[in-house]
Short mmCIF file of C-alpha atoms in Angstrom, two decimals:
data_model
loop_
_atom_site.label_atom_id
_atom_site.label_comp_id
_atom_site.label_asym_id
_atom_site.label_seq_id
_atom_site.Cartn_x
_atom_site.Cartn_y
_atom_site.Cartn_z
CA MET A 501 -37.93 -50.01 5.69
CA LYS A 502 -34.53 -51.44 7.18
CA SER A 503 -32.61 -49.10 5.76
CA ALA A 504 -34.10 -45.95 7.68
CA ALA A 505 -31.26 -45.48 10.17
CA PRO A 506 -28.33 -46.02 7.54
CA VAL A 507 -30.18 -43.64 5.01
CA GLY A 508 -30.81 -40.90 8.23
CA ALA A 509 -27.37 -40.87 8.76
CA LEU A 510 -26.22 -40.11 4.97
CA ALA A 511 -29.14 -37.13 4.94
CA LEU A 512 -27.07 -35.92 7.97
CA ILE A 513 -23.66 -36.14 6.10
CA ALA A 514 -25.46 -35.12 2.85
CA ALA A 515 -26.54 -32.13 4.96
CA LEU A 516 -23.48 -31.25 6.98
CA GLY A 517 -21.81 -31.84 3.31
CA ALA A 518 -23.99 -29.23 1.90
CA PHE A 519 -23.52 -26.75 4.77
CA ALA A 520 -19.71 -27.15 4.18
CA ALA A 521 -19.98 -26.63 0.03
CA LEU A 522 -22.28 -23.89 0.85
CA ALA A 523 -19.24 -21.95 2.32
CA GLN A 524 -18.04 -21.31 -1.46
CA ILE A 525 -19.81 -20.25 -4.33
CA ALA A 526 -18.87 -22.10 -7.67
CA GLU A 527 -16.70 -20.47 -10.26
CA ALA A 528 -19.34 -20.10 -12.37
CA ASP A 529 -22.09 -18.89 -10.36
CA ARG A 530 -20.14 -16.27 -9.35
CA LYS A 531 -21.46 -12.84 -9.99
CA SER A 532 -20.49 -9.09 -9.89
CA GLY A 533 -22.62 -6.80 -7.36
CA SER A 534 -23.60 -4.91 -10.13
CA ALA A 535 -25.36 -7.99 -11.58
CA PHE A 536 -27.64 -7.59 -8.82
CA MET A 537 -28.70 -3.84 -9.23
CA SER A 538 -31.14 -2.06 -11.86
CA ALA A 539 -30.56 -1.72 -15.48
CA GLN A 540 -30.51 2.13 -14.79
CA THR A 541 -27.77 1.79 -12.14
CA GLN A 542 -25.87 -0.98 -14.57
CA GLN A 543 -26.56 2.29 -17.42
CA MET A 544 -25.14 4.91 -14.75
CA GLN A 545 -21.63 2.55 -13.93
CA HIS A 546 -20.90 1.53 -17.49
CA ASP A 547 -21.46 4.83 -18.76
CA ASP A 548 -18.56 7.56 -18.17
CA GLY A 549 -20.37 10.57 -18.65
CA THR A 550 -23.18 9.61 -16.49
CA ASN A 551 -21.10 7.28 -13.53
CA PRO A 552 -20.23 9.69 -10.15
CA GLY A 553 -17.47 7.80 -9.64
CA MET A 554 -15.51 9.48 -12.70
CA LEU A 555 -15.56 12.89 -10.98
CA SER A 556 -13.43 11.27 -8.38
CA ALA A 557 -11.56 10.03 -10.87
CA LEU A 558 -10.57 13.20 -12.03
CA ASP A 559 -9.69 14.48 -8.69
CA GLY A 560 -7.33 11.89 -8.64
CA GLU A 561 -5.62 12.45 -11.60
CA SER A 562 -5.06 15.71 -10.47
CA LEU A 563 -3.67 15.04 -7.57
CA TRP A 564 -1.54 12.33 -9.24
CA LYS A 565 0.05 15.03 -10.97
CA THR A 566 0.95 17.43 -7.93
CA LYS A 567 3.44 18.01 -6.01
CA THR A 568 3.24 18.16 -2.18
CA GLY A 569 4.98 17.48 0.94
CA GLY A 570 8.98 18.18 2.08
CA ALA A 571 10.33 16.04 -0.99
CA ASP A 572 7.96 18.69 -3.44
CA LYS A 573 7.14 15.77 -5.73
CA SER A 574 4.29 14.06 -7.21
CA CYS A 575 3.43 10.43 -7.65
CA ALA A 576 3.63 11.03 -11.42
CA ASP A 577 6.99 12.36 -10.63
CA CYS A 578 8.11 8.64 -9.71
CA HIS A 579 5.41 6.80 -11.31
CA GLY A 580 5.29 8.46 -15.02
CA GLU A 581 1.75 8.41 -16.81
CA ALA A 582 -0.51 6.59 -14.44
CA GLN A 583 -2.11 4.89 -17.65
CA THR A 584 0.86 2.72 -18.48
CA SER A 585 2.38 2.23 -14.85
CA MET A 586 -0.80 1.92 -12.69
CA LYS A 587 -1.80 -0.46 -15.37
CA GLY A 588 -3.17 -3.76 -13.18
CA VAL A 589 -1.65 -2.62 -9.97
CA ALA A 590 -4.72 -2.06 -8.07
CA ALA A 591 -6.17 -5.76 -9.62
CA ARG A 592 -3.19 -7.32 -7.11
CA PHE A 593 -3.72 -5.82 -3.61
CA PRO A 594 -3.70 -6.32 -1.03
CA ALA A 595 0.18 -7.22 -1.09
CA PHE A 596 2.91 -7.86 1.18
CA ASN A 597 4.94 -4.98 2.42
CA GLU A 598 8.36 -6.21 3.37
CA ALA A 599 9.18 -3.16 5.44
CA SER A 600 6.42 -4.08 7.97
CA GLN A 601 6.11 -7.74 7.47
CA THR A 602 2.64 -7.23 6.87
CA PRO A 603 0.10 -7.02 3.88
CA ILE A 604 -1.53 -3.43 3.06
CA ASP A 605 -4.32 -2.63 0.61
CA LEU A 606 -3.98 -0.26 -1.91
CA GLN A 607 -4.95 2.65 0.46
CA GLY A 608 -2.23 1.84 2.83
CA ARG A 609 0.18 1.87 -0.25
CA ILE A 610 -0.80 5.50 -1.17
CA ASN A 611 -0.37 6.64 2.15
CA LEU A 612 3.04 4.50 2.66
CA CYS A 613 4.65 6.54 -0.65
CA ARG A 614 3.19 9.67 0.99
CA GLN A 615 5.01 9.32 3.66
CA ASP A 616 8.46 7.61 2.62
CA GLN A 617 8.72 9.16 -0.60
CA GLN A 618 6.64 12.31 -0.44
CA LYS A 619 7.59 13.64 3.40
CA ASP A 620 4.35 14.02 3.82
CA THR A 621 1.42 13.37 6.51
CA PRO A 622 -0.61 10.63 5.60
CA LEU A 623 -4.12 11.12 4.16
CA ALA A 624 -7.49 10.14 6.57
CA PRO A 625 -9.05 7.24 5.50
CA GLU A 626 -12.18 7.90 3.31
CA SER A 627 -11.13 11.53 2.87
CA ARG A 628 -11.32 12.94 -0.42
CA ASP A 629 -8.06 12.64 -1.69
CA LEU A 630 -7.41 9.25 -0.46
CA LEU A 631 -10.74 7.74 -2.23
CA ALA A 632 -9.53 9.86 -5.36
CA LEU A 633 -6.64 8.36 -5.75
CA SER A 634 -7.30 5.37 -5.03
CA THR A 635 -10.10 5.90 -7.55
CA PHE A 636 -7.73 6.72 -10.09
CA ILE A 637 -5.36 4.04 -9.93
CA GLY A 638 -8.46 1.54 -9.65
CA LEU A 639 -9.36 2.69 -12.62
CA GLN A 640 -6.37 1.95 -14.92
CA SER A 641 -7.20 -1.84 -13.83
CA ARG A 642 -10.70 -1.57 -14.93
CA GLY A 643 -11.79 -4.54 -17.16
CA MET A 644 -8.41 -6.45 -15.94
CA PRO A 645 -8.91 -9.76 -13.65
CA THR A 646 -8.53 -9.90 -10.25
CA ALA A 647 -5.12 -11.10 -9.69
CA PRO A 648 -3.84 -11.40 -5.92
CA PRO A 649 -0.55 -12.02 -5.60
CA ASP A 650 0.52 -16.13 -5.29
CA ASP A 651 3.00 -14.90 -2.44
CA GLN A 652 3.14 -17.59 0.82
CA ARG A 653 3.94 -14.99 3.11
CA LEU A 654 -0.06 -13.64 2.70
CA THR A 655 -1.44 -17.11 3.48
CA PRO A 656 -1.95 -16.87 7.18
CA PHE A 657 -3.52 -13.64 6.72
CA ARG A 658 -5.52 -14.90 4.49
CA GLU A 659 -7.02 -18.14 6.09
CA ARG A 660 -7.83 -15.22 8.96
CA GLY A 661 -9.46 -13.28 6.65
CA ARG A 662 -11.42 -16.75 5.42
CA ALA A 663 -11.96 -17.47 9.48
CA LEU A 664 -13.35 -13.70 9.98
CA TRP A 665 -15.81 -14.47 6.51
CA SER A 666 -17.19 -17.27 8.38
CA GLN A 667 -16.96 -15.67 12.08
CA ARG A 668 -20.38 -15.24 13.76
CA MET A 669 -20.70 -11.49 14.86
CA GLY A 670 -22.96 -8.86 16.30
CA GLN A 671 -26.06 -8.94 18.09
CA LEU A 672 -27.83 -10.66 15.17
CA ASN A 673 -25.02 -13.19 15.24
CA PHE A 674 -24.47 -13.49 11.29
CA SER A 675 -21.60 -14.13 9.82
CA CYS A 676 -20.82 -12.47 6.29
CA ALA A 677 -20.67 -15.86 4.59
CA GLN A 678 -24.43 -16.45 5.97
CA CYS A 679 -25.94 -13.90 3.82
CA HIS A 680 -23.73 -13.75 0.98
CA GLU A 681 -22.55 -17.08 0.63
CA ASP A 682 -25.96 -19.07 1.55
CA ASN A 683 -28.57 -16.44 0.93
CA TRP A 684 -27.29 -14.53 -2.32
CA GLY A 685 -29.84 -13.52 -4.73
CA LYS A 686 -32.51 -13.50 -2.06
CA HIS A 687 -33.86 -9.92 -0.34
CA LEU A 688 -33.14 -8.38 2.24
CA GLY A 689 -36.25 -5.80 2.66
CA SER A 690 -36.27 -5.36 -0.55
CA ALA A 691 -32.57 -5.24 -1.44
CA PRO A 692 -30.89 -8.06 -3.07
CA ILE A 693 -28.30 -10.02 -1.47
CA PRO A 694 -25.41 -9.91 -3.85
CA GLN A 695 -22.15 -12.60 -3.67
CA ALA A 696 -20.22 -9.47 -2.04
CA HIS A 697 -17.24 -9.85 -4.36
CA ALA A 698 -15.00 -6.47 -3.74
CA ASN A 699 -14.01 -5.68 -7.76
CA ALA A 700 -15.58 -2.81 -7.85
CA TYR A 701 -13.94 -0.46 -4.89
CA PRO A 702 -13.88 2.04 -4.28
CA ILE A 703 -17.53 2.98 -5.28
CA TYR A 704 -19.54 5.48 -5.89
CA ARG A 705 -23.01 4.41 -3.37
CA LEU A 706 -26.02 6.37 -4.20
CA GLU A 707 -27.18 5.59 -0.55
CA TRP A 708 -23.73 7.63 0.41
CA GLN A 709 -24.31 9.96 -2.41
CA GLY A 710 -20.80 9.86 -2.45
CA MET A 711 -17.02 7.38 -2.86
CA GLY A 712 -16.62 4.95 -0.21
CA SER A 713 -13.78 2.06 -0.20
CA LEU A 714 -14.50 -1.50 0.68
CA GLN A 715 -13.65 -0.64 4.42
CA ARG A 716 -16.64 1.18 4.68
CA ARG A 717 -18.42 -1.03 3.16
CA LEU A 718 -17.59 -3.54 5.49
CA ARG A 719 -17.94 -1.64 8.30
CA ASN A 720 -21.23 -0.54 7.14
CA CYS A 721 -22.53 -4.71 6.92
CA MET A 722 -20.76 -5.04 10.78
CA SER A 723 -23.00 -2.01 12.36
CA GLY A 724 -25.96 -3.87 9.84
CA VAL A 725 -25.78 -7.32 12.28
CA ARG A 726 -25.11 -4.84 15.21
CA ALA A 727 -21.31 -5.72 15.85
CA GLN A 728 -18.99 -3.37 16.84
CA ALA A 729 -17.20 -1.91 13.54
CA PHE A 730 -13.45 -2.43 13.82
CA PRO A 731 -11.48 0.85 13.57
CA TYR A 732 -10.22 1.97 9.57
CA GLY A 733 -6.90 0.48 8.95
CA ALA A 734 -7.37 -2.79 11.30
CA GLN A 735 -5.25 -5.72 10.38
CA GLU A 736 -8.84 -7.40 10.41
CA PHE A 737 -10.02 -5.48 7.79
CA ILE A 738 -6.80 -5.98 5.66
CA GLU A 739 -7.23 -9.70 6.15
CA LEU A 740 -10.81 -9.89 5.28
CA GLU A 741 -9.92 -7.84 1.90
CA LEU A 742 -7.11 -10.56 1.45
CA TYR A 743 -9.73 -13.24 1.54
CA LEU A 744 -12.12 -11.20 -0.74
CA ALA A 745 -9.77 -10.81 -3.31
CA GLN A 746 -9.22 -14.55 -3.40
CA ARG A 747 -12.56 -15.08 -3.55
CA ALA A 748 -13.09 -12.51 -6.20
CA ARG A 749 -9.83 -14.04 -8.07
CA GLY A 750 -10.30 -13.79 -12.16
CA MET A 751 -13.62 -11.33 -11.69
CA PRO A 752 -12.90 -7.94 -14.06
CA VAL A 753 -12.12 -4.95 -12.11
CA GLU A 754 -15.17 -2.56 -12.53
CA THR A 755 -13.79 0.40 -10.56
CA PRO A 756 -15.04 3.21 -10.10
CA GLY A 757 -18.15 0.69 -9.59
CA VAL A 758 -21.75 2.17 -8.95
CA ARG A 759 -24.13 0.67 -6.42
CA PRO A 760 -27.88 1.52 -4.83
CA MET B 96 -14.94 25.47 -8.67
CA ALA B 97 -16.47 21.63 -9.01
CA ARG B 98 -15.96 19.43 -11.28
CA ALA B 99 -18.23 18.87 -13.85
CA LEU B 100 -19.04 16.04 -16.71
CA VAL B 101 -20.52 17.21 -19.82
CA ASN B 102 -21.87 14.85 -22.16
CA VAL B 103 -22.90 15.97 -25.68
CA PRO B 104 -22.47 13.93 -28.84
CA THR B 105 -20.02 16.25 -30.90
CA LYS B 106 -21.74 15.24 -34.61
CA VAL B 107 -25.38 15.05 -35.51
CA LYS B 108 -27.44 15.66 -37.95
CA ARG B 109 -29.22 18.77 -38.25
CA GLY B 110 -32.75 18.30 -36.89
CA ASP B 111 -31.63 15.68 -35.12
CA VAL B 112 -33.22 15.66 -31.06
CA VAL B 113 -29.93 14.85 -28.91
CA GLU B 114 -29.54 13.90 -25.29
CA ILE B 115 -27.51 16.43 -23.18
CA LYS B 116 -25.98 14.42 -20.17
CA VAL B 117 -24.68 16.91 -17.35
CA LEU B 118 -23.04 15.73 -14.07
CA ILE B 119 -21.65 17.95 -11.71
CA SER B 120 -19.64 17.49 -8.15
CA HIS B 121 -21.01 19.28 -5.21
CA PRO B 122 -22.19 18.38 -1.44
CA MET B 123 -25.52 19.56 -2.09
CA GLU B 124 -25.75 20.16 1.88
CA THR B 125 -29.28 20.44 2.94
CA GLY B 126 -29.19 22.97 5.85
CA PHE B 127 -31.23 20.39 7.76
CA ARG B 128 -28.46 18.15 8.64
CA PRO B 129 -27.16 18.06 12.46
CA ASP B 130 -23.16 18.16 12.84
CA PRO B 131 -21.84 15.68 16.34
CA ASN B 132 -22.61 18.43 18.31
CA GLY B 133 -26.15 19.31 17.30
CA LYS B 134 -25.76 22.12 15.03
CA PHE B 135 -27.07 22.77 11.53
CA TYR B 136 -24.58 22.25 8.99
CA PRO B 137 -25.07 25.56 7.11
CA ARG B 138 -27.27 25.02 3.28
CA ASP B 139 -25.01 25.02 0.53
CA ILE B 140 -26.57 23.78 -2.38
CA LEU B 141 -26.91 24.50 -6.46
CA LYS B 142 -29.75 26.21 -6.77
CA SER B 143 -30.21 26.49 -11.00
CA PHE B 144 -28.87 25.34 -14.00
CA ALA B 145 -29.33 26.38 -17.25
CA CYS B 146 -28.19 25.61 -20.55
CA THR B 147 -27.55 28.27 -23.77
CA TYR B 148 -27.22 27.13 -27.41
CA ASP B 149 -25.40 30.12 -29.22
CA SER B 150 -26.98 32.51 -26.23
CA GLU B 151 -30.36 31.10 -27.08
CA HIS B 152 -31.76 29.95 -23.78
CA VAL B 153 -32.86 26.19 -24.25
CA PHE B 154 -32.99 25.13 -20.72
CA SER B 155 -33.18 25.54 -17.29
CA ALA B 156 -33.86 24.57 -13.79
CA GLU B 157 -34.44 25.25 -10.46
CA LEU B 158 -32.73 22.59 -7.62
CA PHE B 159 -33.95 22.37 -4.28
CA PRO B 160 -32.51 21.21 -1.04
CA ALA B 161 -33.96 17.28 -1.52
CA VAL B 162 -31.66 16.92 -4.79
CA SER B 163 -29.06 14.69 -4.12
CA ALA B 164 -25.58 15.48 -4.02
CA ASN B 165 -23.68 15.61 -7.68
CA PRO B 166 -27.03 16.46 -9.10
CA PHE B 167 -27.06 14.51 -13.08
CA LEU B 168 -29.17 16.32 -15.16
CA SER B 169 -30.30 14.79 -18.64
CA PHE B 170 -32.52 16.75 -21.31
CA THR B 171 -32.86 17.28 -24.59
CA VAL B 172 -32.52 19.49 -27.89
CA VAL B 173 -33.16 20.00 -31.45
CA ALA B 174 -29.70 20.49 -33.11
CA THR B 175 -29.87 23.59 -35.79
CA GLN B 176 -26.84 24.75 -36.28
CA THR B 177 -22.70 24.03 -35.46
CA GLY B 178 -22.41 25.87 -32.11
CA VAL B 179 -21.47 26.30 -28.44
CA LEU B 180 -23.80 24.59 -25.73
CA THR B 181 -23.25 26.75 -22.29
CA PHE B 182 -23.90 25.24 -18.96
CA SER B 183 -23.91 27.10 -15.85
CA TRP B 184 -24.72 26.17 -12.46
CA THR B 185 -25.40 28.86 -9.65
CA ASP B 186 -24.83 27.88 -6.13
CA ASP B 187 -26.24 29.70 -2.60
CA LYS B 188 -23.44 32.64 -2.78
CA ASP B 189 -24.56 33.35 -6.33
CA GLN B 190 -21.48 31.74 -7.75
CA THR B 191 -21.34 30.12 -11.20
CA GLN B 192 -19.58 27.60 -12.91
CA VAL B 193 -19.58 27.52 -16.49
CA GLN B 194 -18.46 24.54 -18.71
CA THR B 195 -19.01 24.81 -22.50
CA ALA B 196 -19.00 22.26 -25.10
CA LYS B 197 -19.30 22.13 -28.86
CA ILE B 198 -22.10 20.41 -31.07
CA GLU B 199 -21.36 20.07 -34.68
CA VAL B 200 -24.31 19.56 -37.06
CA GLU B 201 -23.89 18.37 -40.77
#
């Protein structure tokens, strides 16, 4: 056993290496949240006649065509048919906004249009109308791969998102990565722990009995680890969304997703 | 009123048992949920659902506060003739939403 010490040291290095490797799920092992659901819930999502998110998408479709604000313009007046103009758009968000020199997510983009083009007041976060519009726009990218933009200006924000992802927080002192990278597939109580890919938002969550955005889901997890949740629209959320989009690169968009 | 999704197969054979799926958007407020000030949100639910097949009553259901928001119902009917299925939901204020779907029987 003369090599015991080096073996021990190697084991330690291997353990550290494994710890570092755990920070990223291999591309072949990536699974959408829907893969962790029961067959009934999957069926509910796949059938547009039973997916309750489609009710919100229909609301969004009528809002798309509704004239509003001081400019008395509808989304369709500038963008035309969403089926063509919005195809693949949701899959590319969050994106860099020239005017503010910061990244914005889809909801932020909708509200910018509302203020600048329609001359109307921004929609409140998680309001029925904002969720409906983002669901409708998201639906136009369904089945397309998540395609975060290769924009160098986004890199520092995305890196901050990556840091937040592995930042321990709250009274329980957990990071996102500890559950969703190191322990996915196991259970938390009776609920399976998914890999937390953000490819189906906005989702209809059965527990909420309604639609919710990715930020609502993130706030949910934050209160789960007993942390003080960031407010809606916080820069930290956009940074996390950027990192999550990068993490889910290439995974098909499922909007509107159904989750238990 | 509310938005509803009705799922009826359009073309079926005579005598087939067909599955009908209906989904409607409704908050189904139970009346037992307090607001931040402790006052209860008033009850607002859909209390009944009925389906008629060419004016013949084929299915009905009573709904209660324990039913989730956006209630989804699924049931079967025997396709006897080409006709119209009429679905109606009635809420606490006795307002009724009606939706129809055609079914073609060969």
